[in-house]
PDB file of C-alpha atoms in Angstrom:
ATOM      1  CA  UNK A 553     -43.566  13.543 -34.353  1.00 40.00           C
ATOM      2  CA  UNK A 554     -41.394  12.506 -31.481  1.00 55.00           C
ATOM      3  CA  UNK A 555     -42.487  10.836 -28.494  1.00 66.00           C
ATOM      4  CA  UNK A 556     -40.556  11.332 -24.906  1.00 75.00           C
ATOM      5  CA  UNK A 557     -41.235   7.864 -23.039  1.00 77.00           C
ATOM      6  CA  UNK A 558     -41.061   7.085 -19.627  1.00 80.00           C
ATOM      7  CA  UNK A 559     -38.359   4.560 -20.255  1.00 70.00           C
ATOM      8  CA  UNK A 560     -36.180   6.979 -22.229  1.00 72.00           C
ATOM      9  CA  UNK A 561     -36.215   9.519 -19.070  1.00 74.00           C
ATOM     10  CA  UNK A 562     -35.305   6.852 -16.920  1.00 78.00           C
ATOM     11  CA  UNK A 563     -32.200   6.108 -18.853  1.00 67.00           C
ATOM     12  CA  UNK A 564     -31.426   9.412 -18.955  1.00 70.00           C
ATOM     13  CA  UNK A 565     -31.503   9.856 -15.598  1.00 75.00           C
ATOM     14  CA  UNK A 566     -29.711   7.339 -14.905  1.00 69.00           C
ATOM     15  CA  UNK A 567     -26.666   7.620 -17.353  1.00 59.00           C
ATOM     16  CA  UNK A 568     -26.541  11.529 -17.707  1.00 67.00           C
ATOM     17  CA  UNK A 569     -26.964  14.889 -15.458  1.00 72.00           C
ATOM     18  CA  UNK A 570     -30.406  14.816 -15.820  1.00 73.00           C
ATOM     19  CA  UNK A 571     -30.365  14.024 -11.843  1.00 76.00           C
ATOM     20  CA  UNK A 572     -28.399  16.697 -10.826  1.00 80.00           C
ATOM     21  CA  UNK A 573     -29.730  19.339 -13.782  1.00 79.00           C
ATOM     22  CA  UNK A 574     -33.519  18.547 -13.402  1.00 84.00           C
ATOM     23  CA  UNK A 575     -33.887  20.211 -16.927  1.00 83.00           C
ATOM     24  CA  UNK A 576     -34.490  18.918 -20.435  1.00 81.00           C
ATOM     25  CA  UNK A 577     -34.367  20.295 -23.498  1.00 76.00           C
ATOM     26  CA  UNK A 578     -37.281  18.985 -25.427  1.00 77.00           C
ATOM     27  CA  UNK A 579     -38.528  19.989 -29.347  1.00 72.00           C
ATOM     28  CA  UNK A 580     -41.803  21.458 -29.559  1.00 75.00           C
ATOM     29  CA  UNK A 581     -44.413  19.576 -30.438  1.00 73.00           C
ATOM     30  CA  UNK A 582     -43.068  16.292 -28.670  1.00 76.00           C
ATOM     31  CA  UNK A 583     -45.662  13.866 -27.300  1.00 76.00           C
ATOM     32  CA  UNK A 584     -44.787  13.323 -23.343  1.00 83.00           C
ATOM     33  CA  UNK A 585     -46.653  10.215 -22.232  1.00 83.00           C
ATOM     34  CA  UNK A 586     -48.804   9.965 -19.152  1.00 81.00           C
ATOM     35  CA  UNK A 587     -46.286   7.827 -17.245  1.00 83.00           C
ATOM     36  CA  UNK A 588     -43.498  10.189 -18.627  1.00 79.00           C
ATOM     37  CA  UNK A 589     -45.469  13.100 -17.243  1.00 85.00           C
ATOM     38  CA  UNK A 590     -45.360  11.245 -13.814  1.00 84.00           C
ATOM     39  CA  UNK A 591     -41.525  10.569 -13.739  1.00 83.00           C
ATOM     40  CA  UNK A 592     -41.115  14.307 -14.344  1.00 85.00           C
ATOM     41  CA  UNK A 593     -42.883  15.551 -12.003  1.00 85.00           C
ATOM     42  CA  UNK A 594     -41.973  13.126  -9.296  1.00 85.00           C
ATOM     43  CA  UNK A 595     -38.658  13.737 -10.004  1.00 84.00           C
ATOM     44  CA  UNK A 596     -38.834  17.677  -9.743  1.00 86.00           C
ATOM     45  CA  UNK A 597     -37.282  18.088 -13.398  1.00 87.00           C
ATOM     46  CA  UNK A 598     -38.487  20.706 -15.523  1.00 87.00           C
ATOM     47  CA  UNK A 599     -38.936  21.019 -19.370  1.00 84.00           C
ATOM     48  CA  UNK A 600     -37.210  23.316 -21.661  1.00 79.00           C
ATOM     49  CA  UNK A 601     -39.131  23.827 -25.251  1.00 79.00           C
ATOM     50  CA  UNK A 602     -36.302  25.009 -28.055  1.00 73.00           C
ATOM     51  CA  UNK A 603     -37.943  24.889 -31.744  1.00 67.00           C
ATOM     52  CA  UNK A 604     -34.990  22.847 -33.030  1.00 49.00           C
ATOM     53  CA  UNK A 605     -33.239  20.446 -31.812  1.00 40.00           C
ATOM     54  CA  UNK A 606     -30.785  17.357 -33.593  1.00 43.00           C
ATOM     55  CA  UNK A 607     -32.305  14.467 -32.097  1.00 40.00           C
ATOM     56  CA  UNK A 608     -36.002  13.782 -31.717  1.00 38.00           C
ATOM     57  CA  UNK A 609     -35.680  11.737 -28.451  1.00 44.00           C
ATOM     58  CA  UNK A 610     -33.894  12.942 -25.139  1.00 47.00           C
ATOM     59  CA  UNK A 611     -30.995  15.400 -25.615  1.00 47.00           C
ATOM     60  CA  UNK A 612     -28.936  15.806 -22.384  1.00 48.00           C
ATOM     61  CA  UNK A 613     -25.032  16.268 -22.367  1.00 48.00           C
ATOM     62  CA  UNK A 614     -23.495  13.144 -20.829  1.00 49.00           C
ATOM     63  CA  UNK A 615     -22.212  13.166 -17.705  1.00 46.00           C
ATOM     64  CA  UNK A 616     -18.290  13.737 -17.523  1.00 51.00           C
ATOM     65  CA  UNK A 617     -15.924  11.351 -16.778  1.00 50.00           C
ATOM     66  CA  UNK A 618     -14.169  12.689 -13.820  1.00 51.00           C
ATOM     67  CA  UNK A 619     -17.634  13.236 -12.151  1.00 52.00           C
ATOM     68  CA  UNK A 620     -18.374   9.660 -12.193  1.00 51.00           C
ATOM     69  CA  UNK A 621     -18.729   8.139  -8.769  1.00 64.00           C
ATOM     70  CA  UNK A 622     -17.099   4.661  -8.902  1.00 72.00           C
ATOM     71  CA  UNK A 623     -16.540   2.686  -6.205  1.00 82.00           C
ATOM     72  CA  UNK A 624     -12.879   1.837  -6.853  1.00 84.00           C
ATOM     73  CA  UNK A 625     -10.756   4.008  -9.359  1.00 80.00           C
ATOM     74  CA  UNK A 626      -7.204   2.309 -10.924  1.00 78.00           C
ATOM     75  CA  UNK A 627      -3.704   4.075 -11.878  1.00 67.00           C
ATOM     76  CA  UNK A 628      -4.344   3.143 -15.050  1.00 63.00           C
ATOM     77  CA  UNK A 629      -7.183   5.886 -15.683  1.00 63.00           C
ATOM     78  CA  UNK A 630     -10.338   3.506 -15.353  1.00 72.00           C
ATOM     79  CA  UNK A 631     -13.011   2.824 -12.744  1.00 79.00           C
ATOM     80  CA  UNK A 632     -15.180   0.005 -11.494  1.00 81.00           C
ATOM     81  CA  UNK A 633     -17.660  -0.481  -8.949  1.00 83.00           C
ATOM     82  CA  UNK A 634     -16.841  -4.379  -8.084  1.00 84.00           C
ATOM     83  CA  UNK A 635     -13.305  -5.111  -7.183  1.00 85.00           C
ATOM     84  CA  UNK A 636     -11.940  -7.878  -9.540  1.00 83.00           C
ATOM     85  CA  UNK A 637      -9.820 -10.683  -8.044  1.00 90.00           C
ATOM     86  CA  UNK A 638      -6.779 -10.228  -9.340  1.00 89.00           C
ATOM     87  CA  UNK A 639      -6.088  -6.483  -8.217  1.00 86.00           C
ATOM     88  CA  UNK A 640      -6.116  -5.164  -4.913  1.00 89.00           C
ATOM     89  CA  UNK A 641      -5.829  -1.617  -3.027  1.00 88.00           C
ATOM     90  CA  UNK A 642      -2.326   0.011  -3.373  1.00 88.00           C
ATOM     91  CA  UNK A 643      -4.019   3.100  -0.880  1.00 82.00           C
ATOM     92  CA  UNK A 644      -7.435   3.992  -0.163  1.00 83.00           C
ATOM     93  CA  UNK A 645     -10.329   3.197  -3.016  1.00 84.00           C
ATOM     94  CA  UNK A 646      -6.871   2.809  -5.583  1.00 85.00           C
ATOM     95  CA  UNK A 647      -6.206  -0.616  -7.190  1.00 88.00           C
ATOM     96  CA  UNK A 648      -3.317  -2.296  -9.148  1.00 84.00           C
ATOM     97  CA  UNK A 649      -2.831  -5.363 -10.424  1.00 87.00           C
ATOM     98  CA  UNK A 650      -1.187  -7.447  -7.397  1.00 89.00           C
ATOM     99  CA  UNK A 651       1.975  -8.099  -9.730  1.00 90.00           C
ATOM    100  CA  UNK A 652       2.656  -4.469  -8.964  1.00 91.00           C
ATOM    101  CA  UNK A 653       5.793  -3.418  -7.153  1.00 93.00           C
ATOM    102  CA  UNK A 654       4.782  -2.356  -3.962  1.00 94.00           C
ATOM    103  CA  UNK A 655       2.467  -5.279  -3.526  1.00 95.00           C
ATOM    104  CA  UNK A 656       5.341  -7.567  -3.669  1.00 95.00           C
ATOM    105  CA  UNK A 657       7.251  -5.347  -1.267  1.00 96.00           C
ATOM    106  CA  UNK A 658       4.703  -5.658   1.015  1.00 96.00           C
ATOM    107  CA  UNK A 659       3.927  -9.013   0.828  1.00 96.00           C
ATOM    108  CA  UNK A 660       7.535  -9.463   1.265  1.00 97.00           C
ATOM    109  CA  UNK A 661       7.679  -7.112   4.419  1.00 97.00           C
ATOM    110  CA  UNK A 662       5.082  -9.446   5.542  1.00 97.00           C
ATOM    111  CA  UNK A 663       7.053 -12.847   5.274  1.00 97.00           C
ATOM    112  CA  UNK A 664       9.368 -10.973   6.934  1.00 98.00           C
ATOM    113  CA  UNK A 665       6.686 -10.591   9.862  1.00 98.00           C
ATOM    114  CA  UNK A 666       5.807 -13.730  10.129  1.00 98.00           C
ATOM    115  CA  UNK A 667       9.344 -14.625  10.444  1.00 98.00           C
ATOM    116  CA  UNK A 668      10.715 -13.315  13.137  1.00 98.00           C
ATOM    117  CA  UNK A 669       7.406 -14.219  15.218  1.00 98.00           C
ATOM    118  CA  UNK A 670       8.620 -17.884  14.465  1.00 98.00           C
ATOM    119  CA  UNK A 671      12.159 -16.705  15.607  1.00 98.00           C
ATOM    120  CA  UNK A 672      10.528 -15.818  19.060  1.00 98.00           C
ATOM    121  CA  UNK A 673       9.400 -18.678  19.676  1.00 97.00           C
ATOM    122  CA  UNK A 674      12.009 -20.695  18.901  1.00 97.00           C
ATOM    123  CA  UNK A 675      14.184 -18.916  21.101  1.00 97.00           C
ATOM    124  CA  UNK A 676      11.793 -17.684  23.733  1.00 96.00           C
ATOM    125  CA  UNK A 677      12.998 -20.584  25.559  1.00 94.00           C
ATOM    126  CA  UNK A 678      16.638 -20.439  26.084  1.00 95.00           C
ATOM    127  CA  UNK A 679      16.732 -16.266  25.439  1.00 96.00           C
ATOM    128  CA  UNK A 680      14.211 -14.503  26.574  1.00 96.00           C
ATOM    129  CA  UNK A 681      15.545 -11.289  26.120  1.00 96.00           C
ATOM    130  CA  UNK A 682      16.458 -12.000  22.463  1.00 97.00           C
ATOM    131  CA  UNK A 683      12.603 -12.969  21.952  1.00 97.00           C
ATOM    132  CA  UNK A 684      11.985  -9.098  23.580  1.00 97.00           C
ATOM    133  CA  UNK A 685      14.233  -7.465  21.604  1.00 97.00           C
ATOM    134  CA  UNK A 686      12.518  -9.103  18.760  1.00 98.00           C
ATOM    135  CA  UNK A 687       9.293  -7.722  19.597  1.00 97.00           C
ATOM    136  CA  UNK A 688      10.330  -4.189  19.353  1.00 97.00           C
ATOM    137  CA  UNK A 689      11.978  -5.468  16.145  1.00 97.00           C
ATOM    138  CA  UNK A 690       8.521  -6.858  14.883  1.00 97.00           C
ATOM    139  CA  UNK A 691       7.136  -3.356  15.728  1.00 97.00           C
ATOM    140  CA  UNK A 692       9.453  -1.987  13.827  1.00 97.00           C
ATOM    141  CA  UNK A 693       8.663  -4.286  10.779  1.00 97.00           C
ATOM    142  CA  UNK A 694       4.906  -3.059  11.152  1.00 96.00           C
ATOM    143  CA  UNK A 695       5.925   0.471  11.570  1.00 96.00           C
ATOM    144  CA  UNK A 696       7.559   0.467   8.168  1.00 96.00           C
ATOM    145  CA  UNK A 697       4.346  -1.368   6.593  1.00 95.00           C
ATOM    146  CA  UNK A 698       2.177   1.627   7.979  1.00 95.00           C
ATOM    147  CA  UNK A 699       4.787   4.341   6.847  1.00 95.00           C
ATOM    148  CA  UNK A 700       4.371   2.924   3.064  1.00 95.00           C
ATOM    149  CA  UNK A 701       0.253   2.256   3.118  1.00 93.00           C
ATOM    150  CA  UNK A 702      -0.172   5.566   4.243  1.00 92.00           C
ATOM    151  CA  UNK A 703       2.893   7.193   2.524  1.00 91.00           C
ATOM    152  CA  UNK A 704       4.333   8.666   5.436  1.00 94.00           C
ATOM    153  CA  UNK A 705       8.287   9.807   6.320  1.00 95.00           C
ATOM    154  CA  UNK A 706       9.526   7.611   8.314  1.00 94.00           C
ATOM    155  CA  UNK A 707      11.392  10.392  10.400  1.00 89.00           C
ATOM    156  CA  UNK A 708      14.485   8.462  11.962  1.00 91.00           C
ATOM    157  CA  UNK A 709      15.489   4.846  12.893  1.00 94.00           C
ATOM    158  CA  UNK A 710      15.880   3.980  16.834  1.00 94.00           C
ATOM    159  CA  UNK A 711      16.749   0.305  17.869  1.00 96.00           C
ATOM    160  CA  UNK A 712      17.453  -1.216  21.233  1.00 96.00           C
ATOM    161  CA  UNK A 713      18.734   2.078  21.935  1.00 95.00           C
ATOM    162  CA  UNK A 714      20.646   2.817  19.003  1.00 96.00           C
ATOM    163  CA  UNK A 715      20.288   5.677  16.108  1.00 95.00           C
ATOM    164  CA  UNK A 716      21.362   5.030  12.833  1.00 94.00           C
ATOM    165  CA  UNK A 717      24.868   5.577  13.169  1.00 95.00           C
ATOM    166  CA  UNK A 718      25.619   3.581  16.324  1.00 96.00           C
ATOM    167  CA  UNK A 719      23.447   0.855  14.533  1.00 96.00           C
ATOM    168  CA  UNK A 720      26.168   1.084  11.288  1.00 95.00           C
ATOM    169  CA  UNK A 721      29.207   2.052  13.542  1.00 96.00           C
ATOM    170  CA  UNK A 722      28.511  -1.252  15.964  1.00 96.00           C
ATOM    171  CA  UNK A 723      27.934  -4.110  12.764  1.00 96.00           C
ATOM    172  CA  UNK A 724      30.880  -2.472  10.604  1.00 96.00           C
ATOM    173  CA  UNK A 725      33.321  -2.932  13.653  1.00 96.00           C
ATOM    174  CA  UNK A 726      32.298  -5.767  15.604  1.00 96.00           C
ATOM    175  CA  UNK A 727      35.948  -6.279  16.560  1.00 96.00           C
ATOM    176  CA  UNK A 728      35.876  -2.987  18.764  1.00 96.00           C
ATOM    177  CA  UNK A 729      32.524  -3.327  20.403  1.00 96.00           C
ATOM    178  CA  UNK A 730      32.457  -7.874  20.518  1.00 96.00           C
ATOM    179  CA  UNK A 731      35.657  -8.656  20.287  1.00 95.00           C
ATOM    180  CA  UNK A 732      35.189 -10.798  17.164  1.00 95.00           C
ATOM    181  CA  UNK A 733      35.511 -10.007  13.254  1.00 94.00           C
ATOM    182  CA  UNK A 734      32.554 -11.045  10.760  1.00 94.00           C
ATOM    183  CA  UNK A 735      31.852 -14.440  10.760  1.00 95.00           C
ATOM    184  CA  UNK A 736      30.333 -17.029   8.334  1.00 96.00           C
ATOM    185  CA  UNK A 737      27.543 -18.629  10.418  1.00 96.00           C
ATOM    186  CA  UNK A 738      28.115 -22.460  10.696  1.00 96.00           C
ATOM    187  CA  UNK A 739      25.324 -25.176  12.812  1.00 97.00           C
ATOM    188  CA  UNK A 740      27.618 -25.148  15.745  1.00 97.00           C
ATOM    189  CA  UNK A 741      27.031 -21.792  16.580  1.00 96.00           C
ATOM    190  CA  UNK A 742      23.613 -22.936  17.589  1.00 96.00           C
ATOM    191  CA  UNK A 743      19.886 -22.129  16.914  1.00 97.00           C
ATOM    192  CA  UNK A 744      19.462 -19.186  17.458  1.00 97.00           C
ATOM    193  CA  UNK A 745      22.447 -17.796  15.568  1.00 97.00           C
ATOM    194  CA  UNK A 746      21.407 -19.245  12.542  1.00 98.00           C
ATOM    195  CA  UNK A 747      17.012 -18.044  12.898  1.00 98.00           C
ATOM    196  CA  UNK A 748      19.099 -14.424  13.503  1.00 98.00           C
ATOM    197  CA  UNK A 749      20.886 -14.663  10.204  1.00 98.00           C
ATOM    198  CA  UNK A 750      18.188 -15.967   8.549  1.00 98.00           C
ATOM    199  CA  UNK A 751      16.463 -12.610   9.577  1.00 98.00           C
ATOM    200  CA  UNK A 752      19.282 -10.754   8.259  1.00 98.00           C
ATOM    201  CA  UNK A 753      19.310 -12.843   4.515  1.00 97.00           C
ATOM    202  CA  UNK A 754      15.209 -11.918   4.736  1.00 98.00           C
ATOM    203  CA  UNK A 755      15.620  -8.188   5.665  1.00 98.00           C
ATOM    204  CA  UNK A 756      18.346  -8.165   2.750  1.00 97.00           C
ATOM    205  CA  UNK A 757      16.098  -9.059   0.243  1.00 97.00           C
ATOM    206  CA  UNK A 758      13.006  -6.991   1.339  1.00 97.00           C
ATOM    207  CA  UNK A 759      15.485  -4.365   1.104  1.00 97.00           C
ATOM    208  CA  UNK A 760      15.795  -5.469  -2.697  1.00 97.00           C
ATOM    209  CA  UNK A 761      12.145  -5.541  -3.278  1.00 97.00           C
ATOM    210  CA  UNK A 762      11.924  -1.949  -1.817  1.00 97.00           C
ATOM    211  CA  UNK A 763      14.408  -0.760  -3.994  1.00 96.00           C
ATOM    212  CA  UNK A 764      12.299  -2.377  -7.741  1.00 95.00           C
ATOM    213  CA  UNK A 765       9.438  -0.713  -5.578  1.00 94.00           C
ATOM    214  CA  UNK A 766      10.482   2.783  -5.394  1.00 95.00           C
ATOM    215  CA  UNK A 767      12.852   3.237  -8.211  1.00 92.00           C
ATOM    216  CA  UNK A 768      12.333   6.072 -10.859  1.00 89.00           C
ATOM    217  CA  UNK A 769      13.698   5.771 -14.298  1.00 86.00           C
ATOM    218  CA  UNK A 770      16.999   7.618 -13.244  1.00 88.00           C
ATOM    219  CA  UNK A 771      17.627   4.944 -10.485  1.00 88.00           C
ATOM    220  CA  UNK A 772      17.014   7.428  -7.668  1.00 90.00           C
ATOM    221  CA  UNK A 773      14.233   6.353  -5.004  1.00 92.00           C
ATOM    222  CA  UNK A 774      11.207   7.777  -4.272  1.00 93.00           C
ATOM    223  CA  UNK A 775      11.104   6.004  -0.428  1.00 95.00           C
ATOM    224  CA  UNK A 776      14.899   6.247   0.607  1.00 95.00           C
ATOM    225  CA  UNK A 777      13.592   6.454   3.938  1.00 96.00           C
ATOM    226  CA  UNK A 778      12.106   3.082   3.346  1.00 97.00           C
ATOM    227  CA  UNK A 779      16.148   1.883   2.037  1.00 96.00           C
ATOM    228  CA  UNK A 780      17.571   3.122   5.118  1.00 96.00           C
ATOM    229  CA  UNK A 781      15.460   1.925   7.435  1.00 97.00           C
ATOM    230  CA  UNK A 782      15.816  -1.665   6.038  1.00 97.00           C
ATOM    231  CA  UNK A 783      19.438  -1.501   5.599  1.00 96.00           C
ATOM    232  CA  UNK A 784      20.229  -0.692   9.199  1.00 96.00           C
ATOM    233  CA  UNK A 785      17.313  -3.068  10.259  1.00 97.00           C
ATOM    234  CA  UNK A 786      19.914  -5.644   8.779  1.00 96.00           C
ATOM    235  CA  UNK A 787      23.043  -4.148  10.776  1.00 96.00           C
ATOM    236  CA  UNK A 788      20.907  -4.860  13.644  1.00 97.00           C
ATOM    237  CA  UNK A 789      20.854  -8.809  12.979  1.00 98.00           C
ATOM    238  CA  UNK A 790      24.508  -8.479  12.972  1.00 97.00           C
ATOM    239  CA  UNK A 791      24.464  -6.965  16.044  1.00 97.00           C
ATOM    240  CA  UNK A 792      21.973  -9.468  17.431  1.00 98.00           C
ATOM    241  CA  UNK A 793      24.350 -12.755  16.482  1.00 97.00           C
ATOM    242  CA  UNK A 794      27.368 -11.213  17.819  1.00 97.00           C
ATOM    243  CA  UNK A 795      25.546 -10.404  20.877  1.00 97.00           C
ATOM    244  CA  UNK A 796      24.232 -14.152  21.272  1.00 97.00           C
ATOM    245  CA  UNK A 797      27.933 -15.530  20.212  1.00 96.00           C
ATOM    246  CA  UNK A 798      29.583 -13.320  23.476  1.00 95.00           C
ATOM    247  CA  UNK A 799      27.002 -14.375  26.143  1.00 94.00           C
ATOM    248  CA  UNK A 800      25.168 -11.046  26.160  1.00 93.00           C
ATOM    249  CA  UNK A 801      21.898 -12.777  25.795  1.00 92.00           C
ATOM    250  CA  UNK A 802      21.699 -15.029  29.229  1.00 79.00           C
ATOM    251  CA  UNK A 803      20.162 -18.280  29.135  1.00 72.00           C
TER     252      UNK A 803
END
């Protein structure tokens, strides 16, 4: 004769819909022990006799997968409630393995951060209008973090008070707007000149990173926004070292 422990409901309440069912299918005749009894009825759940059944101890239907309530869930189908080490959160309660695409992207966004704060400082001194412009730069930067996190358009690209194509138009023809063609930088053009092309070389290859990011199979881009954004960011630095090299920026 079969014997319905309090242990076994436990279990089952724990690891099945017996929480959320509060019914359970018993065979008649089962023994129900007094601390059994108790669980039950503190636990509101009611018993259903059937005169066969296929398994003499607790027979529940297991709870399905997609209603389990993990803290974290993974793009690779699983789900755990501790978040190991070596992943971390590509959006929301979603984690990847931080080799994954758009973690590099961002980390590299985020040298890229870090960079042109040291930039300001640097220069702060002998341009302080370069180290402004640089701020709305750095806002920039962070704008395009947010716009990936939180997979959002990023609706149009505005610099120091130029749109995209004045941004392309003024670093493809510096020799209408500066008076000077494209240069390769050299020491003697001075410290700040070389920090800004630095900047450029760094925005260059976040732009890369984006690009192994965001790419689908066919080589088209799920973020182009993202591309553009980047790739004018980088005209910009042009713009910024021509600028410096004609006495725009004051000392």
């Amino acid at each position: 004769m079969a014997i319905l422990t309090e242990d076994e409901l436990r279990k089952a309440y724990l690891h099945t819909d017996l929480k959320t069912k509060k019914k359970l299918d018993i065979k008649k005749g089962t023994i129900i022990t007094p601390s059994a009894k108790s669980f039950l009825s503190e636990k509101k759940i009611d018993l259903h006799y059937i005169d066969e059944i296929s398994e003499t101890k607790v027979v529940v239907e297991p709870v399905k997968k997609e209603t389990t309530r993990a803290k974290f869930q993974t793009i690779y189908g699983g789900s755990v409630d501790e978040k190991p080490e070596h992943m971390t959160h590509l959006r929301g309660n979603l984690l990847v393995f931080k080799d994954h695409p758009q973690i590099a992207f961002r980390g590299k966004l985020d040298t890229l951060e870090a960079e042109i704060l040291e930039t300001q400082c640097s220069v702060a001194g002998e341009f302080k209008d370069l180290a402004e412009d640089l701020q709305e730069i750095l806002t920039f930067v962070r704008n395009i973090v947010r716009s990936e996190v939180l997979n959002e358009q990023i609706e149009s690209v505005h610099l120091l008070g130029m749109d995209e194509k004045e941004l392309r138009e003024r670093s493809h023809n510096p020799k209408k707007y500066y008076q000077m063609t494209h240069f390769m930088p050299d020491y003697t053009m001075g410290n700040a000149v070389i920090r800004l092309n630095k900047l450029r070389t760094m925005v260059r290859e976040t732009e890369l990173t984006a690009f192994t990011a965001f790419k689908e199979a066919d080589y088209s881009v799920k973020r182009p926004d993202i591309i553009q954004a980047l790739n004018r960011l980088s005209s910009l630095f042009w713009i910024l070292m021509f600028r410096v090299r004609t006495g725009e920026y004051k000392k």
